[in-house]
């Protein structure tokens, strides 16, 4: 466990200001943001404080809460336990409660079959490499390949191979590459959610390369929060999943106070 440190002062100020927005959207990535990164993806349990705060934020008037993840929506629902309480958007922003943003027709389904077969062929050659099949894509994971260089080679093979096929849309992450048959990203999901609720301010938390597309879609009044090190388009940064939880808890308190004081007497 990391020792807890104070939230950055500029982030605290931004969250306090956002809490007073007439309509607010609070969205977050899941893995590495709401839950620590673990080697077994099925054991990525969320920070309980973060989950409780996000759920309670979503229950407040004029406040919308969402998770936007690369995971299939059903898996995200099961891991987070938040289905029905907050908006869940899976498959990198392409899978909403109503379904996929583009239909998975026969052409896309057969392309997906070929992508899956190609990734399995690649993974077969390297112990520790795994393939995760999703409704609209497939992911090659090399996190558990012990020789890091061998993992890199595998990612390169895919980058120069099936990632280039027409109709295939690659997304890179930490020690993973995902190939989707639908063209979308988390930035698109933020736009859709923002419009749906007419949010004046949007807040987004994320830790990975794929989250940068969401950060880049935010305006100067919005609050983008990058978790951990690395280059980012986000305007704020926290050190850990614990600090995401702390931020959400602070936001909840401030939002409650702002809404309470705005009620007519
Ligand atoms: Mg993540």
Tab-separated table of C-alpha atoms and ligand atoms in Angstrom:
chain	number	residue	atom	x	y	z
A	1	UNK	CA	0.000	0.000	0.000
A	2	UNK	CA	1.165	3.502	-0.730
A	3	UNK	CA	1.013	5.981	2.086
A	4	UNK	CA	-1.809	8.426	1.707
A	5	UNK	CA	-0.874	11.942	0.697
A	6	UNK	CA	-2.924	15.103	0.328
A	7	UNK	CA	-4.748	15.662	-2.930
A	8	UNK	CA	-3.026	18.348	-5.027
A	9	UNK	CA	-4.397	21.789	-4.075
A	10	UNK	CA	-5.208	22.739	-7.679
A	11	UNK	CA	-7.270	19.579	-8.072
A	12	UNK	CA	-9.158	20.257	-4.842
A	13	UNK	CA	-10.003	23.751	-6.116
A	14	UNK	CA	-11.157	22.384	-9.472
A	15	UNK	CA	-13.385	19.774	-7.818
A	16	UNK	CA	-14.912	22.421	-5.541
A	17	UNK	CA	-15.703	24.599	-8.567
A	18	UNK	CA	-17.091	21.641	-10.547
A	19	UNK	CA	-19.347	20.693	-7.622
A	20	UNK	CA	-21.245	23.958	-8.164
A	21	UNK	CA	-22.019	23.300	-11.845
A	22	UNK	CA	-25.761	23.361	-12.644
A	23	UNK	CA	-25.382	19.986	-14.389
A	24	UNK	CA	-22.411	17.754	-13.757
A	25	UNK	CA	-21.030	14.636	-15.445
A	26	UNK	CA	-18.601	12.491	-13.436
A	27	UNK	CA	-17.012	9.706	-15.476
A	28	UNK	CA	-14.156	7.341	-14.823
A	29	UNK	CA	-12.155	4.563	-16.375
A	30	UNK	CA	-12.224	1.301	-14.377
A	31	UNK	CA	-8.945	-0.688	-14.403
A	32	UNK	CA	-6.072	1.203	-12.799
A	33	UNK	CA	-8.432	4.018	-11.854
A	34	UNK	CA	-11.331	2.601	-9.807
A	35	UNK	CA	-9.466	-0.651	-9.162
A	36	UNK	CA	-5.770	-1.480	-8.849
A	37	UNK	CA	-4.109	-3.216	-11.809
A	38	UNK	CA	-3.785	-6.914	-10.997
A	39	UNK	CA	-2.310	-9.773	-13.007
A	40	UNK	CA	-5.618	-11.684	-12.989
A	41	UNK	CA	-8.131	-9.402	-14.772
A	42	UNK	CA	-11.046	-11.288	-13.185
A	43	UNK	CA	-9.792	-10.228	-9.741
A	44	UNK	CA	-9.802	-6.462	-10.436
A	45	UNK	CA	-12.031	-5.495	-7.535
A	46	UNK	CA	-12.850	-1.821	-7.140
A	47	UNK	CA	-11.898	0.504	-4.325
A	48	UNK	CA	-15.021	0.425	-2.106
A	49	UNK	CA	-14.843	4.149	-1.302
A	50	UNK	CA	-14.633	5.035	-4.991
A	51	UNK	CA	-17.578	2.799	-5.887
A	52	UNK	CA	-19.766	4.143	-3.072
A	53	UNK	CA	-18.960	7.762	-3.945
A	54	UNK	CA	-19.632	7.286	-7.666
A	55	UNK	CA	-22.933	5.530	-6.933
A	56	UNK	CA	-24.043	8.302	-4.540
A	57	UNK	CA	-23.003	11.009	-7.014
A	58	UNK	CA	-25.193	9.373	-9.659
A	59	UNK	CA	-28.174	9.487	-7.292
A	60	UNK	CA	-27.926	13.259	-6.785
A	61	UNK	CA	-30.144	15.553	-8.874
A	62	UNK	CA	-28.587	17.083	-12.013
A	63	UNK	CA	-25.597	14.815	-11.552
A	64	UNK	CA	-24.713	11.951	-13.864
A	65	UNK	CA	-22.105	9.295	-13.077
A	66	UNK	CA	-20.510	6.884	-15.533
A	67	UNK	CA	-17.819	4.262	-15.993
A	68	UNK	CA	-16.161	4.122	-19.411
A	69	UNK	CA	-13.975	1.056	-19.826
A	70	UNK	CA	-12.289	-1.128	-22.402
A	71	UNK	CA	-13.951	-4.124	-20.776
A	72	UNK	CA	-17.072	-5.670	-22.238
A	73	UNK	CA	-20.070	-3.938	-20.640
A	74	UNK	CA	-21.292	-7.143	-18.964
A	75	UNK	CA	-17.906	-7.718	-17.319
A	76	UNK	CA	-17.750	-4.097	-16.206
A	77	UNK	CA	-21.206	-4.482	-14.641
A	78	UNK	CA	-20.209	-7.622	-12.795
A	79	UNK	CA	-16.844	-6.313	-11.516
A	80	UNK	CA	-18.032	-2.854	-10.472
A	81	UNK	CA	-21.439	-3.872	-9.114
A	82	UNK	CA	-22.709	-0.519	-10.405
A	83	UNK	CA	-25.113	-1.592	-13.167
A	84	UNK	CA	-28.361	0.338	-12.890
A	85	UNK	CA	-26.827	2.930	-10.565
A	86	UNK	CA	-24.403	4.613	-12.963
A	87	UNK	CA	-24.076	4.631	-16.765
A	88	UNK	CA	-21.792	1.815	-17.878
A	89	UNK	CA	-20.054	2.149	-21.232
A	90	UNK	CA	-17.956	-0.849	-22.284
A	91	UNK	CA	-15.642	-1.809	-25.153
A	92	UNK	CA	-13.720	1.527	-25.229
A	93	UNK	CA	-16.790	3.705	-25.541
A	94	UNK	CA	-18.689	1.671	-28.129
A	95	UNK	CA	-21.026	-0.406	-25.931
A	96	UNK	CA	-23.853	1.456	-24.202
A	97	UNK	CA	-26.813	-0.004	-22.276
A	98	UNK	CA	-28.804	0.210	-25.526
A	99	UNK	CA	-26.185	-1.759	-27.475
A	100	UNK	CA	-23.264	-1.006	-29.754
A	101	UNK	CA	-22.907	2.378	-31.464
A	102	UNK	CA	-22.436	0.539	-34.763
A	103	UNK	CA	-24.154	-2.735	-35.592
A	104	UNK	CA	-22.042	-5.892	-35.595
A	105	UNK	CA	-23.302	-7.145	-38.959
A	106	UNK	CA	-22.202	-10.310	-40.778
A	107	UNK	CA	-19.141	-8.588	-42.294
A	108	UNK	CA	-17.953	-7.282	-38.947
A	109	UNK	CA	-18.653	-10.653	-37.282
A	110	UNK	CA	-16.542	-12.538	-39.838
A	111	UNK	CA	-13.751	-9.955	-39.586
A	112	UNK	CA	-13.838	-10.388	-35.810
A	113	UNK	CA	-13.506	-14.176	-36.228
A	114	UNK	CA	-10.379	-13.673	-38.341
A	115	UNK	CA	-8.928	-11.201	-35.829
A	116	UNK	CA	-9.522	-13.607	-32.942
A	117	UNK	CA	-7.876	-16.471	-34.847
A	118	UNK	CA	-4.876	-14.274	-35.682
A	119	UNK	CA	-4.373	-13.171	-32.062
A	120	UNK	CA	-4.628	-16.757	-30.809
A	121	UNK	CA	-1.966	-17.748	-33.359
A	122	UNK	CA	0.298	-14.971	-32.073
A	123	UNK	CA	-0.306	-15.780	-28.386
A	124	UNK	CA	0.333	-19.503	-28.896
A	125	UNK	CA	4.031	-18.848	-29.507
A	126	UNK	CA	4.645	-17.140	-26.162
A	127	UNK	CA	3.871	-18.571	-22.692
A	128	UNK	CA	2.008	-15.999	-20.588
A	129	UNK	CA	0.431	-14.257	-23.593
A	130	UNK	CA	-3.354	-14.393	-23.503
A	131	UNK	CA	-6.247	-13.414	-25.743
A	132	UNK	CA	-9.420	-11.855	-24.421
A	133	UNK	CA	-12.358	-12.083	-26.798
A	134	UNK	CA	-14.905	-9.290	-26.533
A	135	UNK	CA	-18.217	-8.667	-28.286
A	136	UNK	CA	-16.720	-6.217	-30.805
A	137	UNK	CA	-13.020	-6.971	-30.659
A	138	UNK	CA	-10.210	-8.988	-29.157
A	139	UNK	CA	-7.261	-8.076	-26.966
A	140	UNK	CA	-3.783	-9.541	-26.808
A	141	UNK	CA	-2.335	-9.290	-23.283
A	142	UNK	CA	1.420	-9.662	-22.756
A	143	UNK	CA	1.546	-8.446	-19.143
A	144	UNK	CA	2.278	-11.978	-17.914
A	145	UNK	CA	4.981	-12.738	-20.481
A	146	UNK	CA	8.072	-12.900	-18.269
A	147	UNK	CA	10.544	-11.778	-20.946
A	148	UNK	CA	9.461	-8.179	-21.596
A	149	UNK	CA	11.267	-8.010	-24.947
A	150	UNK	CA	9.475	-11.111	-26.193
A	151	UNK	CA	6.211	-9.446	-25.210
A	152	UNK	CA	7.178	-6.347	-27.211
A	153	UNK	CA	7.962	-8.459	-30.264
A	154	UNK	CA	4.539	-10.047	-30.033
A	155	UNK	CA	2.840	-6.639	-29.862
A	156	UNK	CA	4.885	-5.517	-32.899
A	157	UNK	CA	3.812	-8.543	-34.900
A	158	UNK	CA	0.166	-7.639	-34.275
A	159	UNK	CA	0.777	-3.902	-34.903
A	160	UNK	CA	2.221	-4.678	-38.316
A	161	UNK	CA	-0.192	-7.541	-39.013
A	162	UNK	CA	-3.893	-7.761	-38.274
A	163	UNK	CA	-3.959	-4.247	-36.769
A	164	UNK	CA	-3.494	-2.993	-40.352
A	165	UNK	CA	-6.364	-4.954	-41.884
A	166	UNK	CA	-9.154	-2.824	-43.386
A	167	UNK	CA	-11.992	-2.357	-40.879
A	168	UNK	CA	-9.765	-3.151	-37.894
A	169	UNK	CA	-9.255	-0.376	-35.329
A	170	UNK	CA	-6.333	-0.884	-32.954
A	171	UNK	CA	-6.149	0.606	-29.460
A	172	UNK	CA	-2.919	0.413	-27.494
A	173	UNK	CA	-2.751	0.105	-23.727
A	174	UNK	CA	-0.266	-0.954	-21.063
A	175	UNK	CA	1.173	-4.260	-22.330
A	176	UNK	CA	-1.948	-4.853	-24.445
A	177	UNK	CA	-3.209	-4.219	-27.922
A	178	UNK	CA	-6.887	-4.372	-28.713
A	179	UNK	CA	-8.296	-4.815	-32.199
A	180	UNK	CA	-11.886	-3.661	-32.598
A	181	UNK	CA	-14.234	-4.017	-35.567
A	182	UNK	CA	-16.010	-0.832	-34.451
A	183	UNK	CA	-14.384	2.591	-34.777
A	184	UNK	CA	-14.868	4.522	-31.557
A	185	UNK	CA	-13.044	5.727	-28.463
A	186	UNK	CA	-13.590	6.976	-24.929
A	187	UNK	CA	-13.665	10.583	-26.129
A	188	UNK	CA	-16.741	9.782	-28.186
A	189	UNK	CA	-18.377	8.229	-25.104
A	190	UNK	CA	-17.680	11.358	-23.040
A	191	UNK	CA	-19.279	13.486	-25.786
A	192	UNK	CA	-22.385	11.276	-25.898
A	193	UNK	CA	-22.831	11.276	-22.119
A	194	UNK	CA	-22.204	15.001	-21.824
A	195	UNK	CA	-24.832	15.742	-24.441
A	196	UNK	CA	-27.324	13.294	-22.959
A	197	UNK	CA	-27.335	15.007	-19.577
A	198	UNK	CA	-26.556	18.525	-20.822
A	199	UNK	CA	-23.562	18.704	-18.492
A	200	UNK	CA	-21.994	22.125	-17.906
A	201	UNK	CA	-18.863	20.507	-16.530
A	202	UNK	CA	-17.453	17.030	-17.192
A	203	UNK	CA	-14.946	15.268	-14.956
A	204	UNK	CA	-12.977	12.267	-16.181
A	205	UNK	CA	-10.488	10.037	-14.340
A	206	UNK	CA	-8.191	7.650	-16.248
A	207	UNK	CA	-4.761	6.034	-16.142
A	208	UNK	CA	-3.989	4.648	-19.585
A	209	UNK	CA	-3.229	5.581	-23.180
A	210	UNK	CA	-6.845	4.968	-24.214
A	211	UNK	CA	-8.020	7.564	-21.681
A	212	UNK	CA	-6.065	10.301	-23.448
A	213	UNK	CA	-8.748	10.456	-26.133
A	214	UNK	CA	-11.243	11.374	-23.413
A	215	UNK	CA	-8.878	13.909	-21.819
A	216	UNK	CA	-8.349	15.592	-25.182
A	217	UNK	CA	-12.110	16.041	-25.590
A	218	UNK	CA	-12.382	18.063	-22.347
A	219	UNK	CA	-12.600	21.874	-22.251
A	220	UNK	CA	-10.885	24.308	-19.923
A	221	UNK	CA	-13.718	24.259	-17.347
A	222	UNK	CA	-13.729	20.462	-17.327
A	223	UNK	CA	-11.583	18.390	-15.012
A	224	UNK	CA	-9.351	15.668	-16.459
A	225	UNK	CA	-7.448	13.657	-13.874
A	226	UNK	CA	-4.586	11.368	-14.873
A	227	UNK	CA	-3.733	8.574	-12.429
A	228	UNK	CA	0.008	7.934	-12.101
A	229	UNK	CA	3.023	8.960	-14.164
A	230	UNK	CA	3.357	9.439	-17.891
A	231	UNK	CA	2.604	12.074	-20.466
A	232	UNK	CA	-0.993	13.257	-20.474
A	233	UNK	CA	-3.440	15.761	-21.896
A	234	UNK	CA	-5.247	15.835	-18.520
A	235	UNK	CA	-5.033	19.097	-16.572
A	236	UNK	CA	-4.698	17.396	-13.174
A	237	UNK	CA	-2.939	14.357	-11.760
A	238	UNK	CA	-3.220	12.016	-8.773
A	239	UNK	CA	-0.798	9.339	-7.616
A	240	UNK	CA	-3.029	6.335	-7.035
A	241	UNK	CA	-6.411	4.614	-7.106
A	242	UNK	CA	-6.768	5.628	-3.438
A	243	UNK	CA	-6.499	9.270	-4.470
A	244	UNK	CA	-9.193	8.770	-7.108
A	245	UNK	CA	-11.432	7.477	-4.306
A	246	UNK	CA	-10.488	10.469	-2.169
A	247	UNK	CA	-11.301	12.841	-5.046
A	248	UNK	CA	-14.701	11.240	-5.627
A	249	UNK	CA	-15.510	11.367	-1.906
A	250	UNK	CA	-14.568	15.061	-1.765
A	251	UNK	CA	-16.628	15.766	-4.874
A	252	UNK	CA	-19.638	13.963	-3.352
A	253	UNK	CA	-19.455	16.031	-0.152
A	254	UNK	CA	-19.103	19.296	-2.059
A	255	UNK	CA	-21.833	18.405	-4.567
A	256	UNK	CA	-24.241	17.548	-1.730
A	257	UNK	CA	-23.464	20.856	-0.032
A	258	UNK	CA	-23.857	22.839	-3.261
A	259	UNK	CA	-27.184	21.210	-4.111
A	260	UNK	CA	-28.422	21.609	-0.519
A	261	UNK	CA	-27.661	25.311	-0.432
A	262	UNK	CA	-29.291	25.809	-3.854
A	263	UNK	CA	-32.655	24.380	-2.692
A	264	UNK	CA	-35.409	27.001	-2.285
A	265	UNK	CA	-36.440	27.493	1.359
B	1	LIG	MG1	-7.350	1.922	-17.030
